[in-house]
Tab-separated table of C-alpha atoms in Angstrom:
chain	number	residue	atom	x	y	z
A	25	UNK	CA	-133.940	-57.807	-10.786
A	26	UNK	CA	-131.594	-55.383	-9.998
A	27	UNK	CA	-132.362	-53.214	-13.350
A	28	UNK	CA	-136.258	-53.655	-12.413
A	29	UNK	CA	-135.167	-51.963	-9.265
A	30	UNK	CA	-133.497	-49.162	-10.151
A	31	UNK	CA	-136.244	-48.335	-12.775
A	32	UNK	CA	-138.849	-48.757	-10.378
A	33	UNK	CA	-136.649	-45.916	-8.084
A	34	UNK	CA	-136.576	-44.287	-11.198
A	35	UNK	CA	-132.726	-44.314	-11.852
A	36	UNK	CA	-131.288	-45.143	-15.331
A	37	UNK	CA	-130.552	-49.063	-15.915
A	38	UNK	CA	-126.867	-49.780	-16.398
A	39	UNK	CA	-125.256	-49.801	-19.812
A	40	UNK	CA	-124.494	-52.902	-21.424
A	41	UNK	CA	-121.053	-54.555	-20.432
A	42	UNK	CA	-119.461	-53.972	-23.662
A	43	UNK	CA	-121.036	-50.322	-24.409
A	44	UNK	CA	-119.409	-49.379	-20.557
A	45	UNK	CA	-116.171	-51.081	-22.105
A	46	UNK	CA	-116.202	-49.404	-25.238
A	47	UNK	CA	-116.718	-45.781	-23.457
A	48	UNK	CA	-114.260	-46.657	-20.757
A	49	UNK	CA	-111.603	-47.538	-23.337
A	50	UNK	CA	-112.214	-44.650	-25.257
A	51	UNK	CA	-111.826	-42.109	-21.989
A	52	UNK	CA	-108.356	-44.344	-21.115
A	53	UNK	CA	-106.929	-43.952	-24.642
A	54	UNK	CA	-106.858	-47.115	-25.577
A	55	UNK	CA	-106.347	-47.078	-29.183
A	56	UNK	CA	-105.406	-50.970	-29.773
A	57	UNK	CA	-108.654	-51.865	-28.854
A	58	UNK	CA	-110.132	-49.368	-31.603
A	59	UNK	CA	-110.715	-52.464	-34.020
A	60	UNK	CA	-112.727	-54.063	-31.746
A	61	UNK	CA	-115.083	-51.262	-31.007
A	62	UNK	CA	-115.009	-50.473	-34.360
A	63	UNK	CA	-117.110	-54.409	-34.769
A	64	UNK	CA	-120.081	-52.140	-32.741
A	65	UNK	CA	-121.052	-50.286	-35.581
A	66	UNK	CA	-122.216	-53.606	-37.185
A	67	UNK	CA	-124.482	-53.762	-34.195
A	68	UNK	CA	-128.476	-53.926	-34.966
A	69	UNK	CA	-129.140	-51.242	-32.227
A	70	UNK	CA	-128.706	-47.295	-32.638
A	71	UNK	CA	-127.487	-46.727	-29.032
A	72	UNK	CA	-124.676	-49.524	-29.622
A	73	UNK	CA	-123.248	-48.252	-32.695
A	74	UNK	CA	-124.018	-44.834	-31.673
A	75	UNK	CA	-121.572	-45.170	-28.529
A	76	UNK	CA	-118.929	-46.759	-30.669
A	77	UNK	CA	-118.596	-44.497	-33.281
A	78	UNK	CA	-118.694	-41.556	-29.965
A	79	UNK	CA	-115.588	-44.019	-28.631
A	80	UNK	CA	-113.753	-43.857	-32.201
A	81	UNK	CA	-114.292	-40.176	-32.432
A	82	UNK	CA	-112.413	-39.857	-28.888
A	83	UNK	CA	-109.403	-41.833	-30.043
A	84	UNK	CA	-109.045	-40.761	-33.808
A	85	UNK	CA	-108.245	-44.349	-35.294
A	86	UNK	CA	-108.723	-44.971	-38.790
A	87	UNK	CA	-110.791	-48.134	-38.378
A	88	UNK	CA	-114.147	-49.112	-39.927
A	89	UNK	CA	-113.955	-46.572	-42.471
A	90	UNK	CA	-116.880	-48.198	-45.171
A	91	UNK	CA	-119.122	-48.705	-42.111
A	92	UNK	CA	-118.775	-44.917	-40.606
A	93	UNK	CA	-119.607	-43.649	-44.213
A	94	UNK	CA	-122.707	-46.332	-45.016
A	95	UNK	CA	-123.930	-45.528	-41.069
A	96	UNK	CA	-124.305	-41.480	-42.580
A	97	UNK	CA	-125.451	-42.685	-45.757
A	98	UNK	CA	-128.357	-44.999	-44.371
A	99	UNK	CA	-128.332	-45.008	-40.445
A	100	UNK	CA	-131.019	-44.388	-37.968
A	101	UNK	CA	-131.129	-41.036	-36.898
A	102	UNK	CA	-129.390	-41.244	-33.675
A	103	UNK	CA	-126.523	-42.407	-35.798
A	104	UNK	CA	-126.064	-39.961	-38.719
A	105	UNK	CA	-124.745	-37.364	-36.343
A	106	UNK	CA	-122.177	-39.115	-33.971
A	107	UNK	CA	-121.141	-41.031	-37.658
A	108	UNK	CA	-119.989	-37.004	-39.019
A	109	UNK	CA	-118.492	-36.241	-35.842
A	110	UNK	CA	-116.179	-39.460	-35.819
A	111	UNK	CA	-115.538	-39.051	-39.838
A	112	UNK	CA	-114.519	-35.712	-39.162
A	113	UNK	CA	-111.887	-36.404	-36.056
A	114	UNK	CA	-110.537	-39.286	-38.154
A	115	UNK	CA	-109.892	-36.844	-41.442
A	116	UNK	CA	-112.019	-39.522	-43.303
A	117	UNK	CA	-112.219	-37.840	-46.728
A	118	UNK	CA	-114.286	-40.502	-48.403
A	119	UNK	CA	-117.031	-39.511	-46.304
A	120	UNK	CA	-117.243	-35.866	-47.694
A	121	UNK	CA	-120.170	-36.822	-50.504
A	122	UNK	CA	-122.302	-38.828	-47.476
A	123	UNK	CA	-122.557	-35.820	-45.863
A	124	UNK	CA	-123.016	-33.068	-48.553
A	125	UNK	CA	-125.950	-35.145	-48.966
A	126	UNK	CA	-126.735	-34.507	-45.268
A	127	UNK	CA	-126.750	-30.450	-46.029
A	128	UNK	CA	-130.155	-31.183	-47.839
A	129	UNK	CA	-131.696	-32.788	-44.426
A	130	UNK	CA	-134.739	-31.730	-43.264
A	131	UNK	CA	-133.910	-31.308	-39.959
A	132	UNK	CA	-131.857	-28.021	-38.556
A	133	UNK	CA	-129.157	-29.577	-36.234
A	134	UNK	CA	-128.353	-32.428	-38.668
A	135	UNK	CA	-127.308	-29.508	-41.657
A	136	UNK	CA	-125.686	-27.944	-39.063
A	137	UNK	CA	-123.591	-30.757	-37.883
A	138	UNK	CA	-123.092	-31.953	-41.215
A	139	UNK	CA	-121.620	-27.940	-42.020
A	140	UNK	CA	-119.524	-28.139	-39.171
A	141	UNK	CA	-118.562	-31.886	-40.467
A	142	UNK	CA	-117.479	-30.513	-43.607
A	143	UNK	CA	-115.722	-27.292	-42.405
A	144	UNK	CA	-113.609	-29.527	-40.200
A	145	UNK	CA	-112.733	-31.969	-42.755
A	146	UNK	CA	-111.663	-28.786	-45.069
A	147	UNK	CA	-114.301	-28.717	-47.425
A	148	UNK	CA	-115.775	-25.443	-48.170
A	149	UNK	CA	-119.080	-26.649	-49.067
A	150	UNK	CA	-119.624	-26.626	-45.263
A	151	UNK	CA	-118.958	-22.732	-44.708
A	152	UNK	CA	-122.541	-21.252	-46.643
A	153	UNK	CA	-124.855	-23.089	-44.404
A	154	UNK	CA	-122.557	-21.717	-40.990
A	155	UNK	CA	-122.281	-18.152	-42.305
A	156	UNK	CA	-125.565	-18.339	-43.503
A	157	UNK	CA	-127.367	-19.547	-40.224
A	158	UNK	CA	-124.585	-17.830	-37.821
A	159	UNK	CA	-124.335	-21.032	-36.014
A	160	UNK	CA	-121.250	-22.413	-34.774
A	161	UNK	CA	-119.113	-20.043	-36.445
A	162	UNK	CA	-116.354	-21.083	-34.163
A	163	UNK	CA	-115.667	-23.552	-36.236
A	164	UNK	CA	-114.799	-21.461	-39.085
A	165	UNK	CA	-111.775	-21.060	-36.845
A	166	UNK	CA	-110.058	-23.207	-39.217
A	167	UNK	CA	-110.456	-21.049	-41.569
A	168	UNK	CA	-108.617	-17.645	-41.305
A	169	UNK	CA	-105.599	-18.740	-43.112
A	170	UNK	CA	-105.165	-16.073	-45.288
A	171	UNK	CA	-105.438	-18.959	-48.543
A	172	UNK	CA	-109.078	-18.755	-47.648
A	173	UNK	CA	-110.243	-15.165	-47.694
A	174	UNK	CA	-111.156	-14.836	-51.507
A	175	UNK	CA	-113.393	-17.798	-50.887
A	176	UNK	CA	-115.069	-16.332	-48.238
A	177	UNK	CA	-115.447	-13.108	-49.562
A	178	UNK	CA	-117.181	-14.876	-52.608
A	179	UNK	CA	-120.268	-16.431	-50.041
A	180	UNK	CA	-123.592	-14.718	-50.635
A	181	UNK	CA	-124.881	-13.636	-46.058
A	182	UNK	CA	-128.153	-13.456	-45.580
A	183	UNK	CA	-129.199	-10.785	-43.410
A	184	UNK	CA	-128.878	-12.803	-40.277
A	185	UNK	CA	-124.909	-12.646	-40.984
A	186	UNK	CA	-125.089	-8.961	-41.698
A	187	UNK	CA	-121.498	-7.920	-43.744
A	188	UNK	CA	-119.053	-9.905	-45.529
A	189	UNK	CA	-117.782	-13.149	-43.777
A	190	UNK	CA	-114.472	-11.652	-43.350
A	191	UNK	CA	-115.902	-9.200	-41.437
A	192	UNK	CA	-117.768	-11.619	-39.515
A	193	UNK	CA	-114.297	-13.515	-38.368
A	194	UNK	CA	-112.870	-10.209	-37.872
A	195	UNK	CA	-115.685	-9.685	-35.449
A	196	UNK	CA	-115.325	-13.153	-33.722
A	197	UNK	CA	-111.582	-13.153	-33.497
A	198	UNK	CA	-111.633	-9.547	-31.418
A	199	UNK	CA	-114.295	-11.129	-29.460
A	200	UNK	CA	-112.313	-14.003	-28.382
A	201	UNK	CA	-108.839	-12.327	-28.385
């Protein structure tokens, strides 16, 4: 009744018990309970594995590895994306082909989350598509380790980018320093 209620008044209905569980233990650190939450991504429902994977990505716990990988291989939409994030913040390496595949996706904010992904789990495979769009080139923060210049130097810009990437960091590093 309650949740007919607050619809009715237009307010959201309350999460599921176990989603507000899953979020709250995520926010309080809880990292023994990260193999429980980890069971959510076997869920049937986007939104449930979708918050789990968000939890798992907040507490960087190795823990339902095959699932996070299969979930950007095959999962719904909503999924693919918080499934990169969390791969990324655990340093899941195994996940690196799933999400080159993800490069090719039709959609605009999926390659770029995918890039960003990739960057972050130190794959360069992810730095074209950022250079080349200009989007979050923050995160090629990670990259201006002097090991990494002659690969970047070796990218093709398109005229979006305008100059060589190392110019380009040069640029963003006196803008944020």
């Amino acid at each position: 009744r309650r949740a007919r209620r607050q619809a009715q008044a237009g307010a959201a209905p309350p999460a599921p018990p176990r989603l507000a569980a899953a979020r709250a233990l995520s926010v309080l650190g809880a990292v023994e309970w990260a193999p429980k939450i980890a069971l959510l991504l076997s869920a049937g429902d986007a939104l449930t594995q979708s918050i789990a994977l968000s939890a798992l990505r907040v507490l960087r716990v190795r823990t339902g590895e095959s699932r996070i990988v299969e979930l950007i291989e095959r999962g719904h939409a909503l999924v693919v994306a918080p499934a990169m994030e969390a791969a990324a913040a655990i340093g899941l390496r195994e996940a690196i082909p799933a999400i080159r595949t993800r490069l090719r996706h039709p959609d605009r904010r999926t390659r770029a989350r995918a890039a960003v992904a990739l960057v972050d789990l130190g794959d360069d495979a992810g730095v074209p598509p950022i250079l080349e769009t200009g989007e979050h080139l923050d995160s090629l923060n990670a990259l201006r380790c002097p090991a990494t210049w002659g690969k970047l130097d070796s990218i093709p810009l398109r005229a979006a980018a305008r100059g060589t990437p190392r110019r380009l960091l040069d640029m963003i590093a006196s803008e944020s320093g």
